[in-house]
Coordinates of C-alpha atoms and ligand atoms in Angstrom, one line a residue:
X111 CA 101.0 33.4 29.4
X112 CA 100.2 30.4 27.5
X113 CA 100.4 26.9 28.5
X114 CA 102.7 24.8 26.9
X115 CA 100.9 21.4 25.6
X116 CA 102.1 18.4 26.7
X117 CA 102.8 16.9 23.0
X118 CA 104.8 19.6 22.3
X119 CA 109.2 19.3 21.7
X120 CA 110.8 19.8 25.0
X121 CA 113.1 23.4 24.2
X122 CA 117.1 22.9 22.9
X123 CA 118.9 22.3 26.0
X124 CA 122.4 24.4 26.8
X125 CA 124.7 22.5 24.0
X126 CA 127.8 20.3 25.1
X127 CA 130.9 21.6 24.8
X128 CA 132.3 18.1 23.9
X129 CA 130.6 16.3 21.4
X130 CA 129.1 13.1 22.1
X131 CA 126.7 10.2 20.6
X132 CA 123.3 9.0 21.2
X133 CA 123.9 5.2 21.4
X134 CA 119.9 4.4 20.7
X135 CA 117.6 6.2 19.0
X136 CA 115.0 5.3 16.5
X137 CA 114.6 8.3 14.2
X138 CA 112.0 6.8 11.7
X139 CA 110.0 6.8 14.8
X140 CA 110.2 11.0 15.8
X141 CA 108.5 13.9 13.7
X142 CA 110.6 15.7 11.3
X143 CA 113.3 15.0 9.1
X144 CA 116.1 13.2 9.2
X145 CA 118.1 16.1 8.3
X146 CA 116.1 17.9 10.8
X147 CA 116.7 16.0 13.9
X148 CA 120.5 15.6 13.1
X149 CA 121.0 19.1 12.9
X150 CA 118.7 20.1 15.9
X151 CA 120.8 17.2 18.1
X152 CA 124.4 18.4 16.1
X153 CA 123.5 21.9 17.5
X154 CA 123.6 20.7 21.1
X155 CA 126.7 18.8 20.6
X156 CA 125.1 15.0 20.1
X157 CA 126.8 14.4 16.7
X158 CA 126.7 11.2 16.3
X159 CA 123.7 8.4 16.5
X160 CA 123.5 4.8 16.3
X161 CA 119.5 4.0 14.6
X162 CA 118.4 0.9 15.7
X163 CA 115.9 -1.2 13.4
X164 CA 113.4 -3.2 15.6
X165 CA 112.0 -5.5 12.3
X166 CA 113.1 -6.9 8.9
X167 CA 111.8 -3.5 7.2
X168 CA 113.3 -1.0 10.1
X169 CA 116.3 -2.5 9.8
X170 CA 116.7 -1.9 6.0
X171 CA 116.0 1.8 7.1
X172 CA 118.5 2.0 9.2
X173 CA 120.8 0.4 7.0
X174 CA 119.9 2.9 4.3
X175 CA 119.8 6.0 6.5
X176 CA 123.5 4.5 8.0
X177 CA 124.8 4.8 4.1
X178 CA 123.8 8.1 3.2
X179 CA 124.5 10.0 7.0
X180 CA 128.1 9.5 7.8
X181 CA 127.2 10.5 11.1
X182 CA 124.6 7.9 11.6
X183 CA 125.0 4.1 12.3
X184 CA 123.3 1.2 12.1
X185 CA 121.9 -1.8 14.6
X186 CA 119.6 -4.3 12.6
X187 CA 117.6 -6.7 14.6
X188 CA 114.1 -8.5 15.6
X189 CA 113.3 -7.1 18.2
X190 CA 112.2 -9.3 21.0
X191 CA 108.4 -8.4 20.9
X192 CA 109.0 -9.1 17.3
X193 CA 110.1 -12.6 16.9
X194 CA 107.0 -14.5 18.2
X195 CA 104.7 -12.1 16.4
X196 CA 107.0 -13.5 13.2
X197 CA 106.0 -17.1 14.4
X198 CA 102.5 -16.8 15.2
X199 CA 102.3 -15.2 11.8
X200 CA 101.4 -11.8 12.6
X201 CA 104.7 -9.6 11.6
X202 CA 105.2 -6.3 12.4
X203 CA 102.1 -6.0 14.6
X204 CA 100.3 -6.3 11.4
X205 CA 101.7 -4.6 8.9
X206 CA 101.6 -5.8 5.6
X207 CA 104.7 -8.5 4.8
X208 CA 107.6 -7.4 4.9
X209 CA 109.7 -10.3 3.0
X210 CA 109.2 -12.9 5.3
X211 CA 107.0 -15.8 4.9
X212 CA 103.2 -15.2 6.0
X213 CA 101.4 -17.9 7.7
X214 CA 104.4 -17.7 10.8
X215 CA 106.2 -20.9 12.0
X216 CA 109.8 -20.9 12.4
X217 CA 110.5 -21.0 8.4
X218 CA 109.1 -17.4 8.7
X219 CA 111.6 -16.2 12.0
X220 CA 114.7 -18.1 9.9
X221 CA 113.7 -15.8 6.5
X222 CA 113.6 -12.6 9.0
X223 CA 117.3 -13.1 10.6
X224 CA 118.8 -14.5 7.3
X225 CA 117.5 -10.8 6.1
X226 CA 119.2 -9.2 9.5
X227 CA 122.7 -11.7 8.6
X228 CA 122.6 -10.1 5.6
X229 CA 122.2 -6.6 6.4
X230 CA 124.3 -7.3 9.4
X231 CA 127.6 -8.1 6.9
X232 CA 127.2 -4.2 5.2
X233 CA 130.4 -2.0 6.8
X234 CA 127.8 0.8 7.8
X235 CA 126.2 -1.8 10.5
X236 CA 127.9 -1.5 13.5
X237 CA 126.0 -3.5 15.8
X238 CA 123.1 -6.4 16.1
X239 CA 120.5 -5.4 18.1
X240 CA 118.1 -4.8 19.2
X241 CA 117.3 -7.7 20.9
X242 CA 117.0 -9.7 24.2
X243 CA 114.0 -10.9 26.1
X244 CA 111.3 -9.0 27.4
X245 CA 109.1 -10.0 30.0
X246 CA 107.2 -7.3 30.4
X247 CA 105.0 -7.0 26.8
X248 CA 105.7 -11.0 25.8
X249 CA 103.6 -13.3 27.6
X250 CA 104.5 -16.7 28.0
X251 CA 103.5 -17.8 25.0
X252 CA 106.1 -15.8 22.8
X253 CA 109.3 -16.7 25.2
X254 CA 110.4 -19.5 23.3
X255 CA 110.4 -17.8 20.2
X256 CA 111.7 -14.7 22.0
X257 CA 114.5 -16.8 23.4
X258 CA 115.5 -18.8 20.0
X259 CA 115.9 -15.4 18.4
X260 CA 118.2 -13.9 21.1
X261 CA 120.3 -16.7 20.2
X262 CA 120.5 -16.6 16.6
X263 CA 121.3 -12.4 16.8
X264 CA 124.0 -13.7 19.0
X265 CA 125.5 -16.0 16.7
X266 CA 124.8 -13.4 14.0
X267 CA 126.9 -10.4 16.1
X268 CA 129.8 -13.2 16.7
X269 CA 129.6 -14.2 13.0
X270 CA 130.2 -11.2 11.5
X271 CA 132.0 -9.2 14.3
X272 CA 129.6 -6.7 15.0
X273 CA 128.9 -5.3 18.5
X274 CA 125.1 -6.8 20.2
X275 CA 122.7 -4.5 21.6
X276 CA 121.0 -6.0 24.4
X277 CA 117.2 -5.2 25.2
X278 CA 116.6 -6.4 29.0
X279 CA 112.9 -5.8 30.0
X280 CA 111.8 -7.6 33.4
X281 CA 114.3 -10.7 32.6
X282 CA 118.3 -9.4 33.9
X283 CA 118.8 -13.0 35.1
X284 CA 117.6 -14.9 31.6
X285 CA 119.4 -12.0 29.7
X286 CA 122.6 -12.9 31.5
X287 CA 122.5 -16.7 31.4
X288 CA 121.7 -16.7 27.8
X289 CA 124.5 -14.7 27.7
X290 CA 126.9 -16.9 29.8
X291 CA 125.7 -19.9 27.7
X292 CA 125.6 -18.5 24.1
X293 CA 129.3 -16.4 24.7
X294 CA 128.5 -13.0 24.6
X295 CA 130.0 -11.1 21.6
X296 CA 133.4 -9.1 22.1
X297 CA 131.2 -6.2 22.5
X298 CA 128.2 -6.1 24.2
X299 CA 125.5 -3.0 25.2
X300 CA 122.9 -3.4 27.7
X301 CA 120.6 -0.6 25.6
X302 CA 118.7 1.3 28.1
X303 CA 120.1 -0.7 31.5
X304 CA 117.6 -1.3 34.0
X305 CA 119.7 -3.4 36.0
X306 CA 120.5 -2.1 40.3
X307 CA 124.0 -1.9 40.8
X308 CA 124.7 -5.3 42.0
X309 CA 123.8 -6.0 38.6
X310 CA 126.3 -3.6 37.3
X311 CA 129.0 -5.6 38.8
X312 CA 127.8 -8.6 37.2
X313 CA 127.9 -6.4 33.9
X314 CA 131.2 -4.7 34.4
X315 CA 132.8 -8.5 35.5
X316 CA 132.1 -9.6 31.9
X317 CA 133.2 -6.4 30.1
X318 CA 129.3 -5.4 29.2
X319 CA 128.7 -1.6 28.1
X320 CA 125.9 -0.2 30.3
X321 CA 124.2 2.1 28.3
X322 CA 121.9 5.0 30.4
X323 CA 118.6 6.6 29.4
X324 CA 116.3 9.7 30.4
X325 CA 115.2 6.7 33.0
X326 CA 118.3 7.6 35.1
X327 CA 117.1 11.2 35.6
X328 CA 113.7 10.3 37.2
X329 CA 113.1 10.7 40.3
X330 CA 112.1 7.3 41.4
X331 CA 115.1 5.9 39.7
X332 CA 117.6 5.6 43.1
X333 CA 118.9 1.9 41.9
X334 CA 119.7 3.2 38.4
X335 CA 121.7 5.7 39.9
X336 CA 123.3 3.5 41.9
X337 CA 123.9 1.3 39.4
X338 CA 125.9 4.2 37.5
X339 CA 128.1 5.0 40.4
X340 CA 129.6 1.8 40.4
X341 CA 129.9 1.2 36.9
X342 CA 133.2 1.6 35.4
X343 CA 133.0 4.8 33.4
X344 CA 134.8 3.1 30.4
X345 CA 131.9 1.2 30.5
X346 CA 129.4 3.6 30.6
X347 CA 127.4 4.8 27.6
X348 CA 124.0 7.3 27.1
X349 CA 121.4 7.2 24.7
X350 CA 117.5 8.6 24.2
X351 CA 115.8 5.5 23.0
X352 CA 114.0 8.6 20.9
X353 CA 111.0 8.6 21.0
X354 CA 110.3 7.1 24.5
X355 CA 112.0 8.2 27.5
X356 CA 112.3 11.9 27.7
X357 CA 114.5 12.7 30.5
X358 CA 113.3 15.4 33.2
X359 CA 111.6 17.6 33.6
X360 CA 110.5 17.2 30.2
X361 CA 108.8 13.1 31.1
X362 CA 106.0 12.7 28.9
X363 CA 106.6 14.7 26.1
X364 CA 108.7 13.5 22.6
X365 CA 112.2 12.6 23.2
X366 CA 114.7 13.1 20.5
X367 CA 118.3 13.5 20.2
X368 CA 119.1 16.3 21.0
X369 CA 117.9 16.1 24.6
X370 CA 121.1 14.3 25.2
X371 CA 122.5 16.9 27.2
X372 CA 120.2 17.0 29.9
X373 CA 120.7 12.8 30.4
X374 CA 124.7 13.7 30.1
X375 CA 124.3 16.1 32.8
X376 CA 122.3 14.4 35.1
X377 CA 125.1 11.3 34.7
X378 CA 128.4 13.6 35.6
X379 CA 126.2 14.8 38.7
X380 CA 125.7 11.4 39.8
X381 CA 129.2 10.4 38.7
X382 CA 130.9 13.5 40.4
X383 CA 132.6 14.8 37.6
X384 CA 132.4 17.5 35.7
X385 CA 130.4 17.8 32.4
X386 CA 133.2 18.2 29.3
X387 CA 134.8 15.1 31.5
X388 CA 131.4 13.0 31.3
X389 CA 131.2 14.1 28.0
X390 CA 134.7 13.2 26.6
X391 CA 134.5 9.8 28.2
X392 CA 130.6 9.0 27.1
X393 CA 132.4 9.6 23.2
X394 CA 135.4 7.3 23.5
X395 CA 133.1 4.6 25.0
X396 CA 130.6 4.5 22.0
X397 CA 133.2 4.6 19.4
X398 CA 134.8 2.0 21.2
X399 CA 132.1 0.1 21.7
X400 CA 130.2 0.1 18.2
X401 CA 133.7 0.5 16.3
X402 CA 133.3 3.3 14.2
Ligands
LIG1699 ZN1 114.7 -1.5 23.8
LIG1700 ZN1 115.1 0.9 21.3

């Protein structure tokens, strides 16, 4: 008997019997292919992905990737750990420039979401996103610029009538009043929702998608699951957030589309329906809610 390392791909999962999409996923992020990982998820039934771009140069990626996959499509955005690392001058964590002004300031943030307008406009970007606020990795010093971003991919997603990808981290109440005062986009997508289910009504009130992760299958995740019971389920979407997030029992190891299924399945045994059920009503929500 060997022992299986920890680092090592969870095993293909029983495949769906009705095909569905991974709302969030970041592919340039997981090993292999691109070609790889859509087959490996097609072959379990996830058929579809949205890739998400998180900076000026992932977001050209996923515009690219979104024009030669007819299967994939695209979310361009700063993401919201991005946007004061763009004004202190330090883009990308680093990386060398990417297009945008060096030296930070808000000159440099304005360059980086002309760059996301533009991309934004192309017919194979479906949504904005993503971004938000997040509490948890910004400090106090980046919530300004964090903020003023949120705001400008707002305007952005209303502009060009794309779909907005919210990411919430630690800050439900700012997400939702910057939402309230900005005028949330026809279609919004809380990526990855966090929220309890009071928070859910709040969500499902203003017509926001609520989009579930491997989170919802952990153990210690009641509220989540609470949360998903009272959503409405034509508001209810699933994703991976690939790499991060593997659902159970596989928690720790490298998450990638095609371990949909097991995040689908957990959701129709929370939901009390059946799979193919979960699964046909998890498909007409994302095409819906992206509009593709
Ligand atoms: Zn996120
Ligand atoms: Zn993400």
């Amino acid at each position: 008997m060997s022992r299986t390392p920890n680092d090592a791909p969870p095993p293909l999962p029983e495949p769906l019997r009705v095909a569905v999409a991974d709302s969030h996923t970041h592919l340039d992020m997981q090993s292999g292919t691109v070609e790889e990982g859509l087959a490996k998820a097609a072959s379990v039934g996830v058929t579809t992905v949205v890739q998400v771009g998180c900076d000026v140069k992932g977001s050209h990626w996923a515009a690219e990737t979104a024009a030669a996959y007819e299967n994939v499509h695209a979310a361009v955005a700063l993401h919201p750990n991005e946007a004061p690392r763009i004004v202190h001058g330090d883009p990308g964590g680093g990386r060398p420039g990417q297009g945008v002004r060096t030296g930070g300031g808000e000159g440099a943030l304005d360059d980086a979401l002309a760059e996301i307008e533009a991309l934004a406009s192309l017919p194979h970007v479906k949504a904005v996103g993503e971004t938000g606020l997040d509490y948890f990795r910004t400090g106090p010093e980046g919530m300004a610029a964090q903020e003023r971003s949120f705001r400008a991919h707002i305007e952005i997603a209303k502009r060009r009538g794309k779909a907005l990808v919210i990411h919430d981290r630690d800050a439900h109440a700012d997400v939702l009043r910057v939402l309230r005062e900005e005028g949330a986009p026809e279609r919004t997508v809380f990526h990855c929702y966090s929220g309890d289910a009071e928070m859910a009504r709040e969500c499902a009130a203003a017509g926001y998608y609520m989009s579930f992760a491997g989170t919802v299958t952990f153990k210690n995740a009641a509220p989540l699951r609470e949360a998903l019971a009272v959503a409405p389920l034509e508001l209810v979407l699933v994703e991976t957030d690939a790499p991060y997030l593997t659902p159970a029992p596989y928690r720790g190891r490298p998450n990638a589309p095609y371990l949909i299924p097991l995040t689908v399945r957990a959701m129709a045994a929370v939901r009390g329906l059946d799979e193919d059920a979960m699964a046909t009503a998890l498909a007409a929500n994302t095409a819906r809610a992206f509009g593709y």
